[in-house]
mmCIF file of C-alpha atoms in Angstrom:
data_model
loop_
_atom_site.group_PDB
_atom_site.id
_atom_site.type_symbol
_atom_site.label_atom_id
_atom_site.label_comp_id
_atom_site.label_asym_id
_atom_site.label_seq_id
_atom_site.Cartn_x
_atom_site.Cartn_y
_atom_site.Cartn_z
ATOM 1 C CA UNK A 181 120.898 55.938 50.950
ATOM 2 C CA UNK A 182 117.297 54.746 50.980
ATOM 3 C CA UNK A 183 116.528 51.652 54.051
ATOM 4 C CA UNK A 184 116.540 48.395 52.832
ATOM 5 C CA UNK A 185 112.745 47.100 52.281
ATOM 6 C CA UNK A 186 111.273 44.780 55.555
ATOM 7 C CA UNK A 187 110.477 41.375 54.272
ATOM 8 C CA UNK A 188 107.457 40.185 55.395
ATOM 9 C CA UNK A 189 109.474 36.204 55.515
ATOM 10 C CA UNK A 190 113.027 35.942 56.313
ATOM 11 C CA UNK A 191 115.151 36.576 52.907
ATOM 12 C CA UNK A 192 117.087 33.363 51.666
ATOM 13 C CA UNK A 193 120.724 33.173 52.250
ATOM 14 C CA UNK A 194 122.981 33.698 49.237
ATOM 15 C CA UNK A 195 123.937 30.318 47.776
ATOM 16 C CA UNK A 196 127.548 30.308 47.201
ATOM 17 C CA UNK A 197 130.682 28.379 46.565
ATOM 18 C CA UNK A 198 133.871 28.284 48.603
ATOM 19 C CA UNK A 199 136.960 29.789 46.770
ATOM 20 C CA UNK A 200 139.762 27.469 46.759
ATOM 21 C CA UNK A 201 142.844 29.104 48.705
ATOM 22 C CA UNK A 202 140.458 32.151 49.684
ATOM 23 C CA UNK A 203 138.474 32.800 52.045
ATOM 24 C CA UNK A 204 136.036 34.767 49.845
ATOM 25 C CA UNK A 205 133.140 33.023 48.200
ATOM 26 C CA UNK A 206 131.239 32.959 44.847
ATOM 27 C CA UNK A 207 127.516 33.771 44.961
ATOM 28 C CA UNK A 208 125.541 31.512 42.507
ATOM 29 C CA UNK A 209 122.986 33.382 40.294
ATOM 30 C CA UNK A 210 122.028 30.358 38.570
ATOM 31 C CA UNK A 211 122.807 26.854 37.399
ATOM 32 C CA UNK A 212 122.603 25.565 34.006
ATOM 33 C CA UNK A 213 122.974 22.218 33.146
ATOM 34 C CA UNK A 214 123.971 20.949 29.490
ATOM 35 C CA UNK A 215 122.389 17.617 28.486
ATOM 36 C CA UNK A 216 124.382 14.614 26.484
ATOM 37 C CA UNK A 217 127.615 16.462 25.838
ATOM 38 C CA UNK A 218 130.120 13.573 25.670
ATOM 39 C CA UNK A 219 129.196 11.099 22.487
ATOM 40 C CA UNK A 220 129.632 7.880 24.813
ATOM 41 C CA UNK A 221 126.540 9.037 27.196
ATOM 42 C CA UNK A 222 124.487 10.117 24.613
ATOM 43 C CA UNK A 223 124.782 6.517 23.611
ATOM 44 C CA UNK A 224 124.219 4.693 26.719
ATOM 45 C CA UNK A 225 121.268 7.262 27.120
ATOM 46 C CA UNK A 226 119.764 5.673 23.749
ATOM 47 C CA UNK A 227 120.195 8.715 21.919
ATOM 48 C CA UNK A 228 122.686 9.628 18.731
ATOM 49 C CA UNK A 229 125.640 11.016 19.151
ATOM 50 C CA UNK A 230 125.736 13.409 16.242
ATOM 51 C CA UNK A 231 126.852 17.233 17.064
ATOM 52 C CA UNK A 232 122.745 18.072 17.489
ATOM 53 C CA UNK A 233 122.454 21.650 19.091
ATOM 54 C CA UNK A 234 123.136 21.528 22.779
ATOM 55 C CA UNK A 235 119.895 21.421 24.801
ATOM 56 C CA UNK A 236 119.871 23.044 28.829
ATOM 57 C CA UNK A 237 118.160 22.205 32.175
ATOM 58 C CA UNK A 238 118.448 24.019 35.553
ATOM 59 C CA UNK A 239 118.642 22.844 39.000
ATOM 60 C CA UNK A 240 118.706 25.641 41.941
ATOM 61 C CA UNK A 241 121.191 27.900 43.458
ATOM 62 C CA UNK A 242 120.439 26.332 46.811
ATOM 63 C CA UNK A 243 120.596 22.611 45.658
ATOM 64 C CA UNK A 244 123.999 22.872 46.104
ATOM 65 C CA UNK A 245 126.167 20.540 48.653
ATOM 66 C CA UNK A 246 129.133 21.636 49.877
ATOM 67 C CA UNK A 247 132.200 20.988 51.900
ATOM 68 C CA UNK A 248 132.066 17.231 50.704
ATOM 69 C CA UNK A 249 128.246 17.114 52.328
ATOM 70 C CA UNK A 250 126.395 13.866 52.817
ATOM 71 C CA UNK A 251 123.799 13.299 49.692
ATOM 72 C CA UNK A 252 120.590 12.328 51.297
ATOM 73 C CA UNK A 253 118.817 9.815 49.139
ATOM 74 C CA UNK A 254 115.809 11.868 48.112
ATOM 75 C CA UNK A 255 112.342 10.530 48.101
ATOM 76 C CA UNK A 256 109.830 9.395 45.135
ATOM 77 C CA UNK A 257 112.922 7.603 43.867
ATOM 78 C CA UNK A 258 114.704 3.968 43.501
ATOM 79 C CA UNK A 259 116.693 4.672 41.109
ATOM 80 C CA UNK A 260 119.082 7.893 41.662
ATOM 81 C CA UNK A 261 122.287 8.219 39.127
ATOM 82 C CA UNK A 262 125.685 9.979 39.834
ATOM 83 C CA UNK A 263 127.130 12.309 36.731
ATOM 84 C CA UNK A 264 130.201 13.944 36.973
ATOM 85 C CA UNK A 265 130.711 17.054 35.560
ATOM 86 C CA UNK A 266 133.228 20.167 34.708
ATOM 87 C CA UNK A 267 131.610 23.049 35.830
ATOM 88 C CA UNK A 268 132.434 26.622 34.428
ATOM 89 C CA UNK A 269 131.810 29.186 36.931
ATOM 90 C CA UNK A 270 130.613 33.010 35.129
ATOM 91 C CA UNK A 271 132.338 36.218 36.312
ATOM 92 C CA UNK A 272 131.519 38.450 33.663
ATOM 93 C CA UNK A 273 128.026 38.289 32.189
ATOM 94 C CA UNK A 274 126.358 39.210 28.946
ATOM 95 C CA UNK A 275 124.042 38.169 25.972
ATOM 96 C CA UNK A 276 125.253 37.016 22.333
ATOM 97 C CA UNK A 277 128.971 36.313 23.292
ATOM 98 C CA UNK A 278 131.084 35.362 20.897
ATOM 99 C CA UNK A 279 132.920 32.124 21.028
ATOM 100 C CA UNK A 280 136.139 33.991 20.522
ATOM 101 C CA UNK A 281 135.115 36.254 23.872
ATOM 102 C CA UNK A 282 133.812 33.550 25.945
ATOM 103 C CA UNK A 283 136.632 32.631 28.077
ATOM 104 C CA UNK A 284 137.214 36.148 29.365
ATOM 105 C CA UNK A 285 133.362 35.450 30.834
ATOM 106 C CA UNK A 286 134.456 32.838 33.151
ATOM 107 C CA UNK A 287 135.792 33.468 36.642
ATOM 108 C CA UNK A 288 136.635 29.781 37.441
ATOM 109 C CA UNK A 289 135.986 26.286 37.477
ATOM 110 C CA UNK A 290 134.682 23.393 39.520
ATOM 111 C CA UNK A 291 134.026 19.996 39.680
ATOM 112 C CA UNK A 292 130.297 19.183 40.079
ATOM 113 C CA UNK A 293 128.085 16.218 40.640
ATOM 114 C CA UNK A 294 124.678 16.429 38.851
ATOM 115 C CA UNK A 295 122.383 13.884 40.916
ATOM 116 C CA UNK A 296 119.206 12.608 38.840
ATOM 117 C CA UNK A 297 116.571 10.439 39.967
ATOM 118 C CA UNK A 298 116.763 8.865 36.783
ATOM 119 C CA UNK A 299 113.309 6.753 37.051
ATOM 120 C CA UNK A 300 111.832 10.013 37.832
ATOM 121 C CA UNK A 301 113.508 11.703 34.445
ATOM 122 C CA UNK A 302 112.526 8.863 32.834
ATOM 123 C CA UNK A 303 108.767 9.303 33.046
ATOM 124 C CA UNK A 304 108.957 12.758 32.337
ATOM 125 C CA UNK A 305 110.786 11.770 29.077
ATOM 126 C CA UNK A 306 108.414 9.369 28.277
ATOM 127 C CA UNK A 307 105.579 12.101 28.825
ATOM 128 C CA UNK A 308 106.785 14.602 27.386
ATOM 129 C CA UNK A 309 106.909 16.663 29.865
ATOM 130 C CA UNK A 310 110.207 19.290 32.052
ATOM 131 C CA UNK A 311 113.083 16.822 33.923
ATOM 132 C CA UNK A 312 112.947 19.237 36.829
ATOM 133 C CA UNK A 313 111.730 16.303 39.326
ATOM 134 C CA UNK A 314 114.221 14.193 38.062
ATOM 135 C CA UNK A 315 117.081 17.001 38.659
ATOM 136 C CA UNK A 316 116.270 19.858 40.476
ATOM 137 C CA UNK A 317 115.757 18.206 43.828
ATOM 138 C CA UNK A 318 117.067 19.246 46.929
ATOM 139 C CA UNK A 319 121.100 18.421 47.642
ATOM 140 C CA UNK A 320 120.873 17.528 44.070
ATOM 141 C CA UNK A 321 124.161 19.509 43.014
ATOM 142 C CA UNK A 322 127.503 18.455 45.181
ATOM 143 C CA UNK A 323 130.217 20.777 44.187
ATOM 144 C CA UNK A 324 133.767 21.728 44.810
ATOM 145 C CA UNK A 325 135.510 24.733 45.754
ATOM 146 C CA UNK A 326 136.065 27.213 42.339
ATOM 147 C CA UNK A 327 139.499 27.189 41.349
ATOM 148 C CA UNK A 328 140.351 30.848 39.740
ATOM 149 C CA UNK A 329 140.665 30.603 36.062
ATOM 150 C CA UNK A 330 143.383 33.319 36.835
ATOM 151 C CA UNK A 331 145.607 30.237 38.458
ATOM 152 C CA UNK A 332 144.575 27.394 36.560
ATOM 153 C CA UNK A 333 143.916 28.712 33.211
ATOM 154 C CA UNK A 334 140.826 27.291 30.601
ATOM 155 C CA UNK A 335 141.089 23.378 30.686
ATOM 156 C CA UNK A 336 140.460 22.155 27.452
ATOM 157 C CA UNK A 337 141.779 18.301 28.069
ATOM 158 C CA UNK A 338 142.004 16.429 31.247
ATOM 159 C CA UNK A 339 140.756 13.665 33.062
ATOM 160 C CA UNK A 340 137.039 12.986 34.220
ATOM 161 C CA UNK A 341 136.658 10.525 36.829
ATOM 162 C CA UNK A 342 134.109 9.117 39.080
ATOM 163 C CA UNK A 343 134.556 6.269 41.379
ATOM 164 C CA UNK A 344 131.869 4.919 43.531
ATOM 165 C CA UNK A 345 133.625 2.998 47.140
ATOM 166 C CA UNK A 346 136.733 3.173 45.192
ATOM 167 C CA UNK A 347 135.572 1.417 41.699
ATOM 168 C CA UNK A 348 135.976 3.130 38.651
ATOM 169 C CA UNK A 349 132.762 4.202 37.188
ATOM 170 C CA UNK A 350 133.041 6.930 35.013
ATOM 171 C CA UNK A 351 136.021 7.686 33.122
ATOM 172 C CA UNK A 352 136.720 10.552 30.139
ATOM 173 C CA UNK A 353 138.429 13.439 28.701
ATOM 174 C CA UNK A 354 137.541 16.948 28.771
ATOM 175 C CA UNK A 355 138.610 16.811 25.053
ATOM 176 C CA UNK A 356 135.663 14.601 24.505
ATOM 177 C CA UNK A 357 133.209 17.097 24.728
ATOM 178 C CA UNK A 358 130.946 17.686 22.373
ATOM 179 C CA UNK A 359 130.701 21.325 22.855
ATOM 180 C CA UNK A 360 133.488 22.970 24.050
ATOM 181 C CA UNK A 361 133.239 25.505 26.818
ATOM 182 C CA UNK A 362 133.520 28.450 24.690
ATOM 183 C CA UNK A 363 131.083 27.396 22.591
ATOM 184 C CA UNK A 364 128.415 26.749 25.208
ATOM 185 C CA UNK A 365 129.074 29.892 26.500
ATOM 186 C CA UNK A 366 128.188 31.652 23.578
ATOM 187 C CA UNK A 367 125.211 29.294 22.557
ATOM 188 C CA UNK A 368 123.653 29.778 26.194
ATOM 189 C CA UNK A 369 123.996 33.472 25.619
ATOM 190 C CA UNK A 370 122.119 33.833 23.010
ATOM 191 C CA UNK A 371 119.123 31.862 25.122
ATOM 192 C CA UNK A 372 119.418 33.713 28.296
ATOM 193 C CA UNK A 373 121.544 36.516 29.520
ATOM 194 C CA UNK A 374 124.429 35.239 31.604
ATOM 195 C CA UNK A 375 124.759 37.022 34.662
ATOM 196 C CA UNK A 376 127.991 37.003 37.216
ATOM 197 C CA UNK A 377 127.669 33.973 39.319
ATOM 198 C CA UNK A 378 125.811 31.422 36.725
ATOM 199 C CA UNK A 379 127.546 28.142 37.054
ATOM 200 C CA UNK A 380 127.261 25.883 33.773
ATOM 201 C CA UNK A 381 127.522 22.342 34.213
ATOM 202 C CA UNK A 382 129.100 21.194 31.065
ATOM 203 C CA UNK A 383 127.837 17.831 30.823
ATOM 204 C CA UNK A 384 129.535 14.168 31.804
ATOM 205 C CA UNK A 385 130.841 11.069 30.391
ATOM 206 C CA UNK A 386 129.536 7.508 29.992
ATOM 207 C CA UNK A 387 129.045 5.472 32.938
ATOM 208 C CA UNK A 388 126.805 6.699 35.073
ATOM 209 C CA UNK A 389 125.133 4.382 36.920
ATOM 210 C CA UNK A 390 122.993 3.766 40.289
ATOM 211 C CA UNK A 391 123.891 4.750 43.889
ATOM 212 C CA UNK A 392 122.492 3.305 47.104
ATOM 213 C CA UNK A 393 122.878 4.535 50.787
ATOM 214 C CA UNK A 394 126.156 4.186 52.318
ATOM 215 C CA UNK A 395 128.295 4.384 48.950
ATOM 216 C CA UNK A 396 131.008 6.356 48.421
ATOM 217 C CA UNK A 397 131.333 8.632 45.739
ATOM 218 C CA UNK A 398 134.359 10.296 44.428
ATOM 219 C CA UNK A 399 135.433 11.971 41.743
ATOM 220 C CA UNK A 400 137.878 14.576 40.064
ATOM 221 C CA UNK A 401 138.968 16.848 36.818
ATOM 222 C CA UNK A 402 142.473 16.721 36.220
ATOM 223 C CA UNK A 403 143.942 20.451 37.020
ATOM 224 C CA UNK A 404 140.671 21.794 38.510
ATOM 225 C CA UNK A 405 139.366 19.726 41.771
ATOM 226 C CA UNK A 406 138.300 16.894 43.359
ATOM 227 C CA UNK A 407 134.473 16.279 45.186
ATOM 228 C CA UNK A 408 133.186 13.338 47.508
ATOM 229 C CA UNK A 409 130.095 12.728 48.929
ATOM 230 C CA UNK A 410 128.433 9.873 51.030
ATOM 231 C CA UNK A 411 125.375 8.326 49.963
ATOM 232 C CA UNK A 412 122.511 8.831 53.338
#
């Protein structure tokens, strides 16, 4: 066996998720993010809700928050947004997957928050220019454990919820999405090459809205998971 190479920094830890029920964890590879995928966002977003090919962003392996973490309310911003989201979890990766195969890529799911200092996104809209300052910030992804596909099966419908200090903010259906699971699967795949331990974020439902320090945010997928976080 040949040595491992000496780093001339330390190496990064392994971003990973808990497991629920398991001690064992699930490295991240990557996290893909699918933009205006329930028709009542895409609305309040100003944009029309027609079946228009699905678009992606990224945020980073280790923007994730776990455990039910504080969110720290980042800088640059006055104006950050919560988005709730079902997140499909990759076990088995590959390129041009069919939507009839795609299922048997996914290990698990999760419930995920996708944090955006909107004002931020906003200007980068309005120049034309990548969303990454408005997304890919750090503690910008608060997730739950990954519940095994293997116990819970593929959700298809279900309830999407998001309540901020116990108010109902954002409320939908997993059988509202534009795209269905499979389908982003296989569309992604033919982009990039999925690899074990992508996590896609599947998109989220109207209402999001504006946090501010000290809230309470808390939300759930019927049959997957629940999430909080505290606004810092």
């Amino acid at each position: 066996m040949e040595p491992m190479p000496e780093y001339v920094i330390p190496a990064p830890a392994v971003p990973c998720l808990p497991i629920r029920g398991s001690d064992a964890r699930f490295p991240v590879h990557r996290i893909y993010c699918v933009g205006r995928n329930y028709a009542a966002h895409a609305i309040e977003m100003g944009h029309d809700p027609d079946r228009e090919l699905p678009f992606f962003f990224l945020k980073n392996p280790d923007n994730l928050v776990l455990d039910n973490g504080d969110f720290p309310y980042p800088p640059k911003t006055g104006n950050v947004h919560h988005e709730v989201e079902l997140v499909a979890a990759i076990g088995r990766g590959g390129s041009e997957i069919g939507v009839d195969a795609a299922l048997d890529h996914i290990w698990g799911y999760a419930v995920g928050l996708d944090m955006t200092r909107r004002d931020l996104q906003a200007e980068m809209k309005n120049a034309g220019r990548p969303w990454e300052i408005g997304k890919a910030f750090e503690h910008s992804a608060p997730m739950s454990a990954v519940a095994p596909a293997a116990e819970i099966g593929h959700p298809a419908e279900g309830r999407v919820e998001l309540r901020v200090n116990g108010e109902i903010r954002q409320e939908g259906d997993l059988n509202q999405l534009i795209w269905k699971v499979p389908e982003i699967v296989a569309y992604l795949s033919g982009l990039f090459e999925l690899r074990p331990g992508d996590l896609i974020m599947t998109g989220t439902p109207a209402g999001v809205g504006p946090v501010v320090r000290g809230d309470l945010v808390e939300c759930s997928v019927a049959g997957v998971g629940a999430l909080a976080t505290r606004i810092v």
